[in-house]
Tab-separated table of C-alpha atoms in Angstrom:
chain	number	residue	atom	x	y	z
A	22	PHE	CA	-6.451	-26.734	-12.305
A	23	SER	CA	-9.376	-28.923	-13.289
A	24	TYR	CA	-11.764	-26.605	-11.459
A	25	PHE	CA	-12.020	-24.105	-14.273
A	26	ASP	CA	-11.594	-23.553	-17.966
A	27	TRP	CA	-8.621	-21.255	-18.672
A	28	ILE	CA	-9.746	-20.539	-22.222
A	29	ASP	CA	-13.356	-19.711	-21.409
A	30	LEU	CA	-14.368	-16.408	-23.026
A	31	LYS	CA	-16.013	-14.970	-19.891
A	32	PHE	CA	-12.958	-15.805	-17.796
A	33	ASN	CA	-10.669	-14.077	-20.282
A	34	ILE	CA	-12.971	-11.060	-20.542
A	35	ALA	CA	-12.747	-10.766	-16.741
A	36	ILE	CA	-8.936	-10.992	-16.934
A	37	LEU	CA	-8.915	-8.161	-19.488
A	38	ALA	CA	-11.452	-6.041	-17.555
A	39	VAL	CA	-9.371	-6.306	-14.377
A	40	ALA	CA	-6.200	-5.233	-16.203
A	41	PHE	CA	-7.839	-2.505	-18.270
A	42	ASN	CA	-9.165	-0.330	-15.441
A	43	PRO	CA	-5.886	0.819	-13.853
A	44	LEU	CA	-4.262	0.934	-17.272
A	45	PHE	CA	-7.007	3.316	-18.426
A	46	TRP	CA	-6.896	5.641	-15.437
A	47	ASN	CA	-3.100	5.770	-15.406
A	48	ILE	CA	-2.842	6.565	-19.117
A	49	VAL	CA	-5.640	9.138	-19.023
A	50	GLY	CA	-4.415	10.627	-15.740
A	51	ARG	CA	-0.841	11.073	-16.879
A	52	TRP	CA	-1.944	12.418	-20.257
A	53	GLU	CA	-4.150	14.954	-18.478
A	54	HIS	CA	-1.357	15.893	-16.081
A	55	ARG	CA	1.021	16.468	-18.995
A	56	THR	CA	-1.364	18.228	-21.415
A	57	ARG	CA	-4.375	19.487	-19.405
A	58	SER	CA	-6.392	18.573	-22.510
A	59	LEU	CA	-9.474	17.411	-20.611
A	60	THR	CA	-9.393	20.474	-18.385
A	61	LYS	CA	-9.289	22.653	-21.506
A	62	LEU	CA	-12.058	20.623	-23.168
A	63	PHE	CA	-14.388	20.828	-20.148
A	64	GLY	CA	-13.264	24.294	-19.048
A	65	SER	CA	-12.556	23.159	-15.494
A	66	PRO	CA	-10.309	20.594	-13.818
A	67	PHE	CA	-13.223	19.649	-11.568
A	68	ILE	CA	-15.655	18.936	-14.413
A	69	ALA	CA	-12.921	17.061	-16.289
A	70	CYS	CA	-12.138	14.995	-13.194
A	71	TYR	CA	-15.829	14.231	-12.566
A	72	SER	CA	-16.206	13.155	-16.202
A	73	VAL	CA	-13.274	10.757	-16.012
A	74	ALA	CA	-14.585	9.503	-12.658
A	75	ILE	CA	-17.884	8.551	-14.297
A	76	VAL	CA	-16.001	6.519	-16.907
A	77	ILE	CA	-13.900	4.860	-14.181
A	78	LEU	CA	-17.036	3.980	-12.198
A	79	LEU	CA	-18.673	2.471	-15.291
A	80	LEU	CA	-15.530	0.464	-15.995
A	81	ASN	CA	-15.506	-0.714	-12.364
A	82	PHE	CA	-19.131	-1.857	-12.643
A	83	TYR	CA	-18.253	-3.755	-15.801
A	84	ARG	CA	-15.196	-5.312	-14.135
A	85	SER	CA	-17.324	-6.555	-11.244
A	86	TYR	CA	-19.984	-7.826	-13.651
A	87	SER	CA	-17.428	-9.719	-15.742
A	88	PHE	CA	-15.821	-11.132	-12.564
A	89	THR	CA	-19.215	-12.422	-11.412
A	90	GLU	CA	-20.123	-13.812	-14.848
A	91	ALA	CA	-16.815	-15.691	-15.022
A	92	MET	CA	-17.498	-17.234	-11.596
A	93	LYS	CA	-21.072	-18.230	-12.464
A	94	ILE	CA	-20.194	-20.453	-15.407
A	95	GLN	CA	-17.277	-22.243	-13.743
A	96	PRO	CA	-17.596	-25.090	-11.215
A	97	LYS	CA	-17.536	-24.564	-7.463
A	98	VAL	CA	-15.013	-26.150	-5.130
A	99	GLN	CA	-16.608	-28.333	-2.439
A	100	VAL	CA	-14.241	-27.220	0.331
A	101	LEU	CA	-15.602	-23.676	0.060
A	102	ASP	CA	-19.218	-24.648	-0.540
A	103	SER	CA	-20.305	-24.432	3.102
A	104	ALA	CA	-22.024	-22.020	5.451
A	105	ALA	CA	-18.767	-21.411	7.361
A	106	ALA	CA	-16.883	-20.473	4.184
A	107	PHE	CA	-19.785	-18.283	3.080
A	108	TYR	CA	-19.666	-16.292	6.324
A	109	ILE	CA	-15.864	-16.018	6.208
A	110	GLY	CA	-16.234	-14.682	2.665
A	111	LEU	CA	-18.928	-12.271	3.819
A	112	GLY	CA	-16.621	-11.024	6.581
A	113	LEU	CA	-13.812	-10.450	4.071
A	114	LEU	CA	-16.207	-8.657	1.732
A	115	LEU	CA	-17.496	-6.400	4.525
A	116	LEU	CA	-13.962	-5.624	5.714
A	117	GLY	CA	-13.056	-4.718	2.135
A	118	ILE	CA	-16.091	-2.455	1.862
A	119	ILE	CA	-15.061	-0.714	5.097
A	120	PHE	CA	-11.587	-0.023	3.664
A	121	VAL	CA	-12.950	1.164	0.312
A	122	LEU	CA	-15.648	3.435	1.757
A	123	SER	CA	-13.470	4.867	4.519
A	124	SER	CA	-10.764	5.592	1.915
A	125	PHE	CA	-13.351	7.339	-0.230
A	126	PHE	CA	-14.588	9.444	2.684
A	127	ALA	CA	-11.013	10.320	3.738
A	128	LEU	CA	-9.972	11.328	0.200
A	129	GLY	CA	-13.253	12.764	-1.045
A	130	PHE	CA	-14.540	12.311	-4.570
A	131	ILE	CA	-11.832	14.371	-6.293
A	132	GLY	CA	-9.062	12.791	-4.213
A	133	THR	CA	-10.342	9.320	-5.014
A	134	PHE	CA	-10.702	9.907	-8.731
A	135	LEU	CA	-7.346	11.304	-9.854
A	136	GLY	CA	-7.701	14.871	-8.634
A	137	ASP	CA	-3.934	15.183	-8.304
A	138	TYR	CA	-3.554	14.310	-12.003
A	139	PHE	CA	-5.931	17.178	-12.794
A	140	GLY	CA	-3.985	19.626	-10.656
A	141	VAL	CA	-6.502	19.515	-7.788
A	142	LEU	CA	-4.257	18.612	-4.896
A	143	MET	CA	-5.150	17.835	-1.311
A	144	GLU	CA	-3.781	20.143	1.389
A	145	ALA	CA	-1.730	17.342	2.925
A	146	LYS	CA	-1.257	13.603	2.768
A	147	VAL	CA	-4.193	11.800	4.362
A	148	LEU	CA	-3.066	10.009	7.523
A	149	THR	CA	-6.413	9.169	9.124
A	150	PHE	CA	-8.150	5.777	9.002
A	151	PRO	CA	-7.687	3.653	6.950
A	152	PHE	CA	-4.432	5.225	5.740
A	153	ASN	CA	-2.997	4.928	9.253
A	154	VAL	CA	-3.577	1.151	9.079
A	155	MET	CA	-2.125	0.414	5.626
A	156	ASP	CA	-0.906	2.000	2.433
A	157	ASN	CA	-3.322	1.974	-0.512
A	158	PRO	CA	-6.355	0.820	1.503
A	159	MET	CA	-8.740	1.400	-1.412
A	160	TYR	CA	-6.845	-1.054	-3.612
A	161	TRP	CA	-6.428	-3.664	-0.893
A	162	GLY	CA	-10.012	-3.152	0.272
A	163	SER	CA	-11.218	-3.737	-3.273
A	164	THR	CA	-9.089	-6.882	-3.414
A	165	LEU	CA	-10.697	-8.080	-0.170
A	166	VAL	CA	-14.144	-7.457	-1.667
A	167	TYR	CA	-13.296	-9.709	-4.614
A	168	LEU	CA	-11.731	-12.330	-2.338
A	169	GLY	CA	-14.819	-12.359	-0.130
A	170	TRP	CA	-17.097	-12.580	-3.163
A	171	ALA	CA	-15.056	-15.512	-4.525
A	172	VAL	CA	-15.162	-17.379	-1.197
A	173	MET	CA	-18.902	-16.702	-0.780
A	174	ASN	CA	-19.442	-18.238	-4.222
A	175	ALA	CA	-17.058	-21.171	-3.557
A	176	SER	CA	-15.344	-20.193	-6.765
A	177	PRO	CA	-11.807	-21.228	-7.660
A	178	THR	CA	-12.214	-19.003	-10.719
A	179	GLY	CA	-12.973	-16.097	-8.402
A	180	LEU	CA	-9.878	-16.923	-6.337
A	181	VAL	CA	-7.671	-16.902	-9.450
A	182	LEU	CA	-9.236	-13.633	-10.585
A	183	THR	CA	-8.660	-12.166	-7.106
A	184	VAL	CA	-4.969	-13.015	-7.307
A	185	TRP	CA	-4.967	-11.243	-10.696
A	186	VAL	CA	-6.715	-8.205	-9.148
A	187	ALA	CA	-4.034	-8.071	-6.427
A	188	ALA	CA	-1.215	-8.381	-8.982
A	189	VAL	CA	-2.677	-5.654	-11.198
A	190	TYR	CA	-3.150	-3.341	-8.213
A	191	LYS	CA	0.416	-4.004	-7.051
A	192	ILE	CA	1.709	-2.994	-10.497
A	193	ALA	CA	-0.538	0.098	-10.447
A	194	ILE	CA	0.866	1.066	-7.031
A	195	LEU	CA	4.427	0.713	-8.305
A	196	ILE	CA	3.559	3.050	-11.185
A	197	GLU	CA	1.365	5.525	-9.293
A	198	SER	CA	3.206	6.012	-6.002
A	199	PRO	CA	6.379	7.637	-7.383
A	200	PHE	CA	4.284	9.833	-9.676
A	201	THR	CA	1.987	10.997	-6.876
A	202	ASP	CA	4.955	11.561	-4.549
A	203	GLU	CA	6.591	13.745	-7.214
A	204	VAL	CA	3.405	15.790	-7.772
A	205	TYR	CA	3.230	16.595	-4.049
A	206	ARG	CA	6.994	17.232	-3.854
A	207	GLN	CA	6.544	19.832	-6.603
A	208	LYS	CA	3.615	21.373	-4.705
A	209	GLU	CA	5.666	21.596	-1.519
A	210	LYS	CA	8.599	23.134	-3.395
A	211	ALA	CA	6.310	25.734	-5.027
A	212	MET	CA	4.812	26.631	-1.628
A	213	LYS	CA	8.272	27.143	-0.102
A	214	GLU	CA	9.287	29.391	-2.986
A	215	ASN	CA	6.222	31.629	-2.473
């Protein structure tokens, strides 16, 4: 625990940025699903979804920035400060990018950015790569990106923040999965009735 300062402002900003993102998109997504307020405001569920996606992307950039800033000001750990660790970290980062990008391509822009909350549902559950390898590959891919980045920077702060990213994503999954399952159950029921 002597490797980093728990009360450092940049570290705590990173902690908050990591937690805020899924909190934001879950609150906004459920509010939109319940009220359709953004769809009414923008006149289209697609434009509303794209608008929220832009905010989510900006928040994600800020989260990554704050993660990096927190790592920069904290000491490195010697065990990870080697070429071998750097390349292991790079491999983890690249694997994470593969999961994130392939998830994005499988889901599409609307599917990635809360389309189901805006009433824009996919025809069927995506079962192609990477969804045939693991559940929630975008979240776990993102976690791998942060883990790789932390290892590449020999940063115990980055490792702690990565554990926090994984914990926050796990909580988000526990909240989102039943909701998403219910949305598609309702769609299936409506299709059978027609």
